[in-house]
CSV table of C-alpha atoms (C1' of nucleotides) in Angstrom, one decimal:
chain,number,residue,atom,x,y,z
C,820,MET,CA,0.0,0.0,0.0
C,821,PRO,CA,2.7,2.5,0.8
C,822,ASP,CA,3.7,2.3,-2.9
C,823,ASP,CA,0.4,3.8,-3.8
C,824,PRO,CA,1.1,7.5,-4.6
C,825,GLN,CA,-2.3,8.5,-3.1
C,826,TRP,CA,-1.5,6.6,0.1
C,827,LYS,CA,1.8,8.3,0.4
C,828,GLU,CA,0.2,11.7,-0.2
C,829,ASP,CA,-2.3,11.2,2.5
C,830,TYR,CA,0.4,9.9,4.8
C,831,GLU,CA,2.7,12.9,4.2
C,832,ASP,CA,-0.2,15.2,4.7
C,833,ALA,CA,-1.1,13.7,8.1
C,834,VAL,CA,2.5,13.8,9.2
C,835,GLN,CA,2.7,17.4,8.2
C,836,LYS,CA,-0.5,18.3,10.1
C,837,LEU,CA,1.1,16.7,13.2
C,838,ARG,CA,4.3,18.7,12.7
C,839,ASP,CA,2.4,22.0,12.1
C,840,ALA,CA,0.6,21.5,15.3
C,841,GLY,CA,3.9,21.0,17.2
C,842,LEU,CA,3.1,17.4,17.9
C,843,ARG,CA,5.5,14.5,18.0
C,844,ILE,CA,5.9,11.8,15.4
C,845,THR,CA,5.7,8.7,17.6
C,846,ASN,CA,5.5,5.0,16.9
C,847,PRO,CA,2.0,4.5,18.1
C,848,ARG,CA,0.8,7.5,16.0
C,849,MET,CA,2.6,6.3,12.8
C,850,ALA,CA,1.5,2.7,13.3
C,851,LEU,CA,-2.2,3.8,13.7
C,852,LEU,CA,-1.9,6.2,10.8
C,853,LYS,CA,-0.7,3.5,8.5
C,854,VAL,CA,-3.4,1.1,9.6
C,855,LEU,CA,-6.0,3.8,9.1
C,856,LEU,CA,-4.7,4.5,5.6
C,857,ASP,CA,-5.0,0.8,4.7
C,858,GLN,CA,-8.7,0.7,5.5
C,859,LYS,CA,-11.1,0.7,2.7
C,860,LEU,CA,-14.0,1.3,5.1
C,861,PRO,CA,-14.5,2.9,8.6
C,862,CYS,CA,-13.3,0.8,11.3
C,863,ARG,CA,-14.2,-0.1,14.9
C,864,ILE,CA,-11.6,0.7,17.4
C,865,GLU,CA,-11.1,-3.0,18.4
C,866,ASP,CA,-10.3,-3.8,14.8
C,867,LEU,CA,-7.8,-0.9,14.6
C,868,HIS,CA,-6.3,-2.1,17.8
C,869,GLN,CA,-6.0,-5.6,16.5
C,870,GLN,CA,-4.3,-4.4,13.3
C,871,VAL,CA,-1.9,-2.1,14.9
C,872,GLY,CA,-1.0,-5.0,17.1
C,873,PRO,CA,-2.2,-4.9,20.7
C,874,GLN,CA,1.4,-5.2,21.9
C,875,HIS,CA,2.4,-2.1,19.9
C,876,CYS,CA,-0.2,0.3,21.2
C,877,ASP,CA,-2.4,0.5,24.3
C,878,LEU,CA,-6.1,1.0,23.8
C,879,ALA,CA,-6.0,4.2,25.8
C,880,THR,CA,-3.3,5.5,23.6
C,881,LEU,CA,-5.3,4.6,20.6
C,882,TYR,CA,-8.2,6.6,21.8
C,883,ARG,CA,-5.9,9.5,22.5
C,884,CYS,CA,-4.3,9.3,19.1
C,885,LEU,CA,-7.7,9.1,17.4
C,886,ALA,CA,-8.9,12.1,19.3
C,887,THR,CA,-5.8,14.0,18.3
C,888,PHE,CA,-6.3,12.9,14.7
C,889,GLN,CA,-9.8,14.0,14.8
C,890,GLU,CA,-8.9,17.5,16.1
C,891,LEU,CA,-6.4,17.8,13.3
C,892,GLY,CA,-9.0,16.6,10.8
C,893,ILE,CA,-7.0,13.5,9.9
C,894,VAL,CA,-9.8,11.2,10.9
C,895,ARG,CA,-13.6,11.3,11.2
C,896,ARG,CA,-15.4,9.6,14.0
C,897,CYS,CA,-18.9,8.3,13.3
C,898,PHE,CA,-21.2,7.2,16.1
C,899,LEU,CA,-23.3,4.1,15.4
C,900,ASN,CA,-26.7,3.2,16.4
C,901,ASP,CA,-25.3,0.8,19.0
C,902,GLY,CA,-23.4,3.5,20.8
C,903,THR,CA,-20.0,2.5,19.5
C,904,SER,CA,-18.0,4.4,16.8
C,905,LEU,CA,-16.3,4.0,13.6
C,906,PHE,CA,-13.1,5.8,12.6
C,907,GLU,CA,-12.1,6.6,9.0
C,908,ILE,CA,-9.3,8.6,7.5
C,909,VAL,CA,-10.3,12.0,6.0
C,910,SER,CA,-8.7,12.6,2.6
C,911,PRO,CA,-9.5,14.9,-0.3
C,912,ASN,CA,-8.6,11.8,-2.4
C,913,ARG,CA,-11.5,9.7,-0.8
C,914,GLU,CA,-15.1,10.6,-1.4
C,915,HIS,CA,-17.3,11.7,1.5
C,916,ASN,CA,-19.2,8.5,2.0
C,917,HIS,CA,-22.1,7.2,3.9
C,918,HIS,CA,-22.5,3.6,5.0
C,919,VAL,CA,-24.9,0.7,5.3
C,920,ILE,CA,-24.2,-1.2,8.5
C,921,CYS,CA,-25.6,-4.6,9.2
C,922,LYS,CA,-27.4,-4.6,12.5
C,923,VAL,CA,-26.4,-8.2,13.1
C,924,CYS,CA,-22.8,-8.7,12.1
C,925,HIS,CA,-21.7,-5.0,11.9
C,926,LYS,CA,-20.4,-5.4,8.4
C,927,VAL,CA,-20.0,-2.0,6.8
C,928,GLU,CA,-20.7,-1.2,3.2
C,929,SER,CA,-19.9,2.0,1.5
C,930,PHE,CA,-22.5,4.1,-0.2
C,931,ASP,CA,-21.1,6.8,-2.4
C,932,VAL,CA,-23.9,9.3,-2.4
C,933,CYS,CA,-24.3,12.1,0.0
C,934,VAL,CA,-27.7,13.7,-0.1
C,935,ALA,CA,-27.2,15.4,3.2
C,936,GLU,CA,-24.6,17.9,2.2
C,937,GLY,CA,-27.1,19.9,0.4
C,938,LEU,CA,-29.0,20.5,3.5
C,939,GLU,CA,-26.2,22.0,5.5
C,940,PRO,CA,-26.8,25.5,4.1
C,941,LEU,CA,-30.3,25.2,5.5
C,942,VAL,CA,-28.9,24.3,8.9
C,943,ARG,CA,-26.5,27.3,8.6
C,944,LYS,CA,-29.5,29.5,8.0
C,945,LEU,CA,-30.9,28.4,11.3
C,946,GLY,CA,-27.9,30.0,12.9
C,947,TYR,CA,-25.8,27.0,13.5
C,948,ARG,CA,-22.0,27.0,12.9
C,949,ASP,CA,-19.4,24.3,12.7
C,950,ILE,CA,-22.0,21.9,11.2
C,951,SER,CA,-21.5,18.3,10.5
C,952,HIS,CA,-23.9,15.5,10.0
C,953,VAL,CA,-24.3,11.8,10.3
C,954,LEU,CA,-26.2,9.7,7.8
C,955,GLU,CA,-26.0,6.0,8.1
C,956,PHE,CA,-28.3,3.2,7.1
C,957,PHE,CA,-28.9,0.2,9.1
C,958,GLY,CA,-30.3,-3.1,8.0
C,959,ILE,CA,-29.8,-6.9,8.0
C,960,CYS,CA,-27.5,-8.1,5.3
C,961,GLU,CA,-28.2,-11.0,3.0
C,962,ASP,CA,-25.8,-13.3,4.9
C,963,CYS,CA,-27.4,-12.6,8.2
C,964,GLN,CA,-30.9,-13.1,6.8
C,965,GLU,CA,-29.9,-16.6,5.8
C,966,ASN,CA,-28.3,-17.5,9.0
C,967,GLU,CA,-31.1,-16.1,11.1
C,968,SER,CA,-33.5,-18.9,12.3
C,969,PRO,CA,-37.1,-18.1,11.7
C,970,ALA,CA,-37.7,-18.2,15.4
C,971,THR,CA,-35.4,-15.5,16.3
C,972,ALA,CA,-37.0,-13.2,13.8
C,973,LYS,CA,-40.2,-13.3,15.7
C,974,ASN,CA,-38.7,-13.0,19.2
C,975,LEU,CA,-38.2,-9.8,20.8
C,976,SER,CA,-34.5,-9.6,20.6
C,977,LYS,CA,-32.9,-11.1,23.6
C,978,LYS,CA,-29.6,-12.7,24.4
H,265,MET,CA,-52.9,17.1,26.0
H,266,PRO,CA,-55.0,13.9,26.5
H,267,ASP,CA,-57.9,15.9,25.0
H,268,ASP,CA,-56.1,16.1,21.7
H,269,PRO,CA,-57.7,13.5,19.5
H,270,GLN,CA,-54.3,12.8,17.9
H,271,TRP,CA,-52.7,12.3,21.2
H,272,LYS,CA,-55.5,9.9,22.1
H,273,GLU,CA,-55.1,8.0,18.9
H,274,ASP,CA,-51.4,7.5,19.4
H,275,TYR,CA,-52.0,6.5,23.0
H,276,GLU,CA,-54.6,3.9,22.1
H,277,ASP,CA,-52.4,2.6,19.3
H,278,ALA,CA,-49.5,2.0,21.6
H,279,VAL,CA,-51.7,0.3,24.2
H,280,GLN,CA,-53.0,-1.9,21.5
H,281,LYS,CA,-49.6,-2.8,20.4
H,282,LEU,CA,-48.7,-3.8,23.9
H,283,ARG,CA,-51.8,-5.9,24.3
H,284,ASP,CA,-51.2,-7.6,20.9
H,285,ALA,CA,-47.8,-8.5,22.0
H,286,GLY,CA,-49.2,-10.1,25.1
H,287,LEU,CA,-47.5,-7.5,27.4
H,288,ARG,CA,-49.0,-6.0,30.5
H,289,ILE,CA,-50.4,-2.5,30.9
H,290,THR,CA,-48.4,-1.3,33.9
H,291,ASN,CA,-48.0,2.0,35.7
H,292,PRO,CA,-44.4,2.7,34.6
H,293,ARG,CA,-45.3,1.9,30.9
H,294,MET,CA,-48.3,4.1,30.9
H,295,ALA,CA,-46.6,6.9,32.7
H,296,LEU,CA,-43.6,6.8,30.3
H,297,LEU,CA,-46.0,6.6,27.2
H,298,LYS,CA,-47.8,9.6,28.4
H,299,VAL,CA,-44.6,11.6,28.8
H,300,LEU,CA,-43.4,10.5,25.5
H,301,LEU,CA,-46.6,11.6,23.8
H,302,ASP,CA,-46.3,15.0,25.4
H,303,GLN,CA,-42.8,15.6,23.9
H,304,LYS,CA,-42.4,17.8,20.8
H,305,LEU,CA,-38.9,16.7,20.3
H,306,PRO,CA,-36.7,13.7,20.9
H,307,CYS,CA,-35.8,13.5,24.5
H,308,ARG,CA,-32.8,12.4,26.6
H,309,ILE,CA,-33.6,9.6,29.0
H,310,GLU,CA,-32.8,11.7,32.1
H,311,ASP,CA,-35.4,14.2,31.0
H,312,LEU,CA,-37.9,11.4,30.5
H,313,HIS,CA,-37.1,10.1,34.0
H,314,GLN,CA,-37.5,13.5,35.4
H,315,GLN,CA,-40.9,14.0,33.8
H,316,VAL,CA,-42.2,10.6,34.7
H,317,GLY,CA,-41.2,11.4,38.2
H,318,PRO,CA,-38.1,9.6,39.5
H,319,GLN,CA,-40.1,8.1,42.3
H,320,HIS,CA,-42.7,6.6,39.9
H,321,CYS,CA,-40.2,4.7,37.8
H,322,ASP,CA,-36.7,3.4,38.1
H,323,LEU,CA,-34.1,4.2,35.5
H,324,ALA,CA,-33.5,0.5,34.7
H,325,THR,CA,-37.3,0.2,34.2
H,326,LEU,CA,-37.3,3.1,32.0
H,327,TYR,CA,-34.6,1.6,29.8
H,328,ARG,CA,-36.5,-1.6,29.8
H,329,CYS,CA,-39.7,-0.1,28.8
H,330,LEU,CA,-38.1,2.0,26.1
H,331,ALA,CA,-36.4,-1.1,24.7
H,332,THR,CA,-39.8,-2.8,24.7
H,333,PHE,CA,-41.4,0.2,23.1
H,334,GLN,CA,-38.7,0.2,20.5
H,335,GLU,CA,-39.3,-3.5,19.6
H,336,LEU,CA,-42.9,-2.7,19.2
H,337,GLY,CA,-42.2,0.2,17.0
H,338,ILE,CA,-43.7,2.7,19.5
H,339,VAL,CA,-40.5,4.7,19.9
H,340,ARG,CA,-37.4,5.4,17.9
H,341,ARG,CA,-34.0,5.6,19.6
H,342,CYS,CA,-31.3,7.8,18.1
H,343,PHE,CA,-27.7,7.7,19.2
H,344,LEU,CA,-26.0,11.0,19.4
H,345,ASN,CA,-22.5,12.0,18.9
H,346,ASP,CA,-21.7,11.9,22.5
H,347,GLY,CA,-22.7,8.3,23.0
H,348,THR,CA,-26.1,9.1,24.6
H,349,SER,CA,-29.4,8.6,23.0
H,350,LEU,CA,-32.6,10.4,22.3
H,351,PHE,CA,-36.0,8.7,22.3
H,352,GLU,CA,-39.1,9.9,20.4
H,353,ILE,CA,-42.5,8.5,19.7
H,354,VAL,CA,-43.2,7.0,16.4
H,355,SER,CA,-46.6,8.1,15.0
H,356,PRO,CA,-48.1,8.1,11.6
H,357,ASN,CA,-49.5,11.4,12.7
H,358,ARG,CA,-46.1,12.9,13.2
H,359,GLU,CA,-43.8,13.6,10.3
H,360,HIS,CA,-40.6,11.6,10.1
H,361,ASN,CA,-38.2,14.3,11.2
H,362,HIS,CA,-34.6,14.8,11.5
H,363,HIS,CA,-32.9,17.1,13.8
H,364,VAL,CA,-30.2,19.6,14.4
H,365,ILE,CA,-28.5,19.1,17.7
H,366,CYS,CA,-26.3,21.6,19.4
H,367,LYS,CA,-23.0,20.2,20.2
H,368,VAL,CA,-22.6,22.4,23.3
H,369,CYS,CA,-26.0,22.7,25.0
H,370,HIS,CA,-27.7,19.6,23.4
H,371,LYS,CA,-30.7,21.7,22.3
H,372,VAL,CA,-32.7,19.8,19.7
H,373,GLU,CA,-34.4,21.5,16.7
H,374,SER,CA,-36.7,19.8,14.3
H,375,PHE,CA,-35.9,19.7,10.6
H,376,ASP,CA,-38.8,18.6,8.5
H,377,VAL,CA,-37.2,17.3,5.5
H,378,CYS,CA,-36.1,13.7,4.9
H,379,VAL,CA,-33.8,13.3,2.0
H,380,ALA,CA,-32.7,9.9,3.1
H,381,GLU,CA,-35.9,8.0,2.6
H,382,GLY,CA,-35.4,8.1,-1.1
H,383,LEU,CA,-32.2,6.2,-0.7
H,384,GLU,CA,-33.7,3.3,1.2
H,385,PRO,CA,-34.7,1.4,-2.0
H,386,LEU,CA,-31.0,1.6,-3.0
H,387,VAL,CA,-30.0,0.0,0.2
H,388,ARG,CA,-32.7,-2.7,-0.4
H,389,LYS,CA,-31.2,-3.4,-3.8
H,390,LEU,CA,-27.9,-4.1,-2.0
H,391,GLY,CA,-29.7,-7.0,-0.3
H,392,TYR,CA,-30.5,-5.5,3.0
H,393,ARG,CA,-33.8,-5.9,4.8
H,394,ASP,CA,-35.4,-4.2,7.9
H,395,ILE,CA,-33.8,-1.0,6.8
H,396,SER,CA,-33.7,2.2,8.9
H,397,HIS,CA,-31.5,5.2,8.8
H,398,VAL,CA,-30.1,7.9,11.0
H,399,LEU,CA,-29.7,11.5,9.7
H,400,GLU,CA,-28.8,14.1,12.2
H,401,PHE,CA,-27.0,17.4,12.0
H,402,PHE,CA,-24.7,18.7,14.6
H,403,GLY,CA,-23.6,22.3,15.0
H,404,ILE,CA,-23.1,25.0,17.5
H,405,CYS,CA,-26.3,27.0,18.0
H,406,GLU,CA,-26.4,30.8,18.0
H,407,ASP,CA,-26.7,31.1,21.9
H,408,CYS,CA,-23.6,28.8,22.4
H,409,GLN,CA,-21.6,30.8,19.8
H,410,GLU,CA,-22.2,34.0,21.8
H,411,ASN,CA,-21.4,32.4,25.2
H,412,GLU,CA,-18.2,30.8,23.9
H,413,SER,CA,-15.1,32.7,24.8
H,414,PRO,CA,-12.8,33.3,21.8
H,415,ALA,CA,-10.1,31.4,23.6
H,416,THR,CA,-11.9,28.1,23.8
H,417,ALA,CA,-12.7,28.3,20.2
H,418,LYS,CA,-9.0,27.9,19.3
H,419,ASN,CA,-8.1,25.3,22.0
H,420,LEU,CA,-8.1,21.7,21.2
H,421,SER,CA,-11.3,20.8,23.0
H,422,LYS,CA,-10.5,19.8,26.6
H,423,LYS,CA,-12.4,19.9,29.8
L,278,DG,C1',17.8,16.8,29.1
L,279,DT,C1',12.9,17.8,29.2
L,280,DG,C1',8.2,17.7,28.5
L,281,DA,C1',4.9,15.4,25.2
L,282,DG,C1',3.4,11.0,24.8
L,283,DT,C1',2.8,6.4,26.6
L,284,DG,C1',1.2,2.2,29.3
L,285,DC,C1',-1.2,0.6,33.0
L,286,DA,C1',-4.7,0.7,36.1
L,287,DA,C1',-8.5,2.8,37.9
L,288,DA,C1',-12.4,5.9,37.3
L,289,DG,C1',-16.5,7.4,34.8
L,290,DA,C1',-20.8,7.5,32.2
L,291,DG,C1',-24.5,5.4,30.2
L,292,DT,C1',-26.7,1.3,29.9
L,293,DT,C1',-27.9,-3.6,31.1
L,294,DT,C1',-28.6,-7.6,34.0
L,295,DG,C1',-29.7,-10.7,38.2
L,296,DC,C1',-32.6,-11.5,41.6
L,297,DA,C1',-36.1,-11.3,45.0
L,298,DG,C1',-40.4,-9.2,45.7
L,299,DT,C1',-44.8,-7.1,43.6
L,300,DG,C1',-49.1,-6.6,41.1
L,301,DG,C1',-51.7,-7.1,36.6
L,302,DG,C1',-54.6,-10.4,34.2
M,1151,DC,C1',-52.7,-17.3,42.0
M,1152,DC,C1',-49.0,-17.1,38.8
M,1153,DC,C1',-45.7,-15.1,36.0
M,1154,DA,C1',-44.5,-10.7,33.6
M,1155,DC,C1',-42.7,-6.7,35.4
M,1156,DT,C1',-40.4,-3.8,38.7
M,1157,DG,C1',-36.9,-1.8,42.0
M,1158,DC,C1',-32.5,-2.0,43.6
M,1159,DA,C1',-27.8,-2.9,43.3
M,1160,DA,C1',-24.3,-4.8,40.9
M,1161,DA,C1',-22.2,-5.8,36.5
M,1162,DC,C1',-20.8,-4.4,31.9
M,1163,DT,C1',-19.0,-1.8,28.0
M,1164,DC,C1',-16.9,1.6,26.0
M,1165,DT,C1',-14.2,5.5,26.9
M,1166,DT,C1',-11.5,8.8,29.6
M,1167,DT,C1',-8.2,10.1,33.1
M,1168,DG,C1',-4.2,10.1,36.7
M,1169,DC,C1',0.3,9.1,37.3
M,1170,DA,C1',4.9,7.6,36.8
M,1171,DC,C1',7.9,6.2,33.2
M,1172,DT,C1',10.0,6.8,28.4
M,1173,DC,C1',11.6,8.5,24.2
M,1174,DA,C1',11.2,12.2,20.3
M,1175,DC,C1',13.2,16.3,19.6
DNA sequence: GTGAGTGCAAAGAGTTTGCAGTGGG
DNA sequence: CCCACTGCAAACTCTTTGCACTCAC
C-alpha cells in the first residue's frame, strides 16, 4: 500500500499536520496512521487495535491518538446506532461516503452518495456554525438473513 | 394534552400494540408513554425520567420499557455523537423528522425534510432488509456561539 | 535533558442484568 | 394465583483520566 502515490500523499499530509501542530511523530501514532490508511471502510476501534498489534499500542493511547487525529482533521469519527463508533481517514482523495451497516454482524458497506450535504446550508440558515452530519443506514445483510433462524426473527431480541 | 384526538389515537395505538404482544399494561409503561406523547422533540432519558417522576419509575425500568417500546415500534431511539441517546415517539400522525442538535447545549431542533428516505430502495437493492436510517445534523447554536469565549474556540477541546 | 506521549490501572458515564419481591390479568 | 414486570444494586462496555515512566526532539 505505501507504494500507492495516493496513500503516500495522505500519509505525508497527516504527518505534516502533526508537525504543524507541534506534535511528535511517535511510533503508536505512525502505526495507527498506517493502519487507518490501509482501511477501505470505517473501522471499529477494536479492529484498529488488532491491526496495529495490541502489543504495539495501548487501547487508551489509541483513543488518545484518534482524538488528536480528529482534532487535526485527519480522521472522522462516526457514532453508530449501538453506541460504538467507527473511525475513518479523511482525505481529499477519498469521497465523503455514507454507509450501510448490518445490525447483526456489523459489516459496513460504502454508499457513495451524500444527499445530506445539500441540507447543510439550511442548517446554517438556522444560525448554526461548525456543522457536521451523520447519515447512516442500518439493515440486516443477506448473509445474516440466511443465518437467522425463523424463530429469532419473531422473538423480541434477547440474548 | 390527552384531550387532543391525535394524542389519544397515538395512545390507544400504543396500548393496543402492547396488548397484541401479550404484554402488560403497567403503571411505569403508561406513565412513560404519556410523557413520550407530550414531547414535541426527541428526549434524553434523564429528561424522561425527570418528567415521569423519578419516584414513579426506576431508570432501569425506563430503559427496559423504552427497549420494549422500540421493539414494538412505539418509539425510535437515536444515538448521538456523544454516546447518549434520544427517544421519540413513532406516530403516523407525526412527520418523520430529522434534527439539528447543538454540540454544546444539546438543544434539539426539528428539521422537517427527509432526503434519506429516497435512498432506502437503493439499500434494499444491496440485499438489506429491515432498513432504517439515521440522519442528524450537529452544530453550535447561536446562543452557544455567543457564550463561547474566543479562547476556547482555538483550543483543542478539553475539559 | 525535558516535556509530550505512553502504558497501566483505575475511574466514569451510560446502559444492562440478576434476583427477589410485587401486582396485573 | 402465577408469571411478567419492577426496583435495587451490581455488573458491563466503552471511553476517559491520573500518574509515573519513556523516548522524540
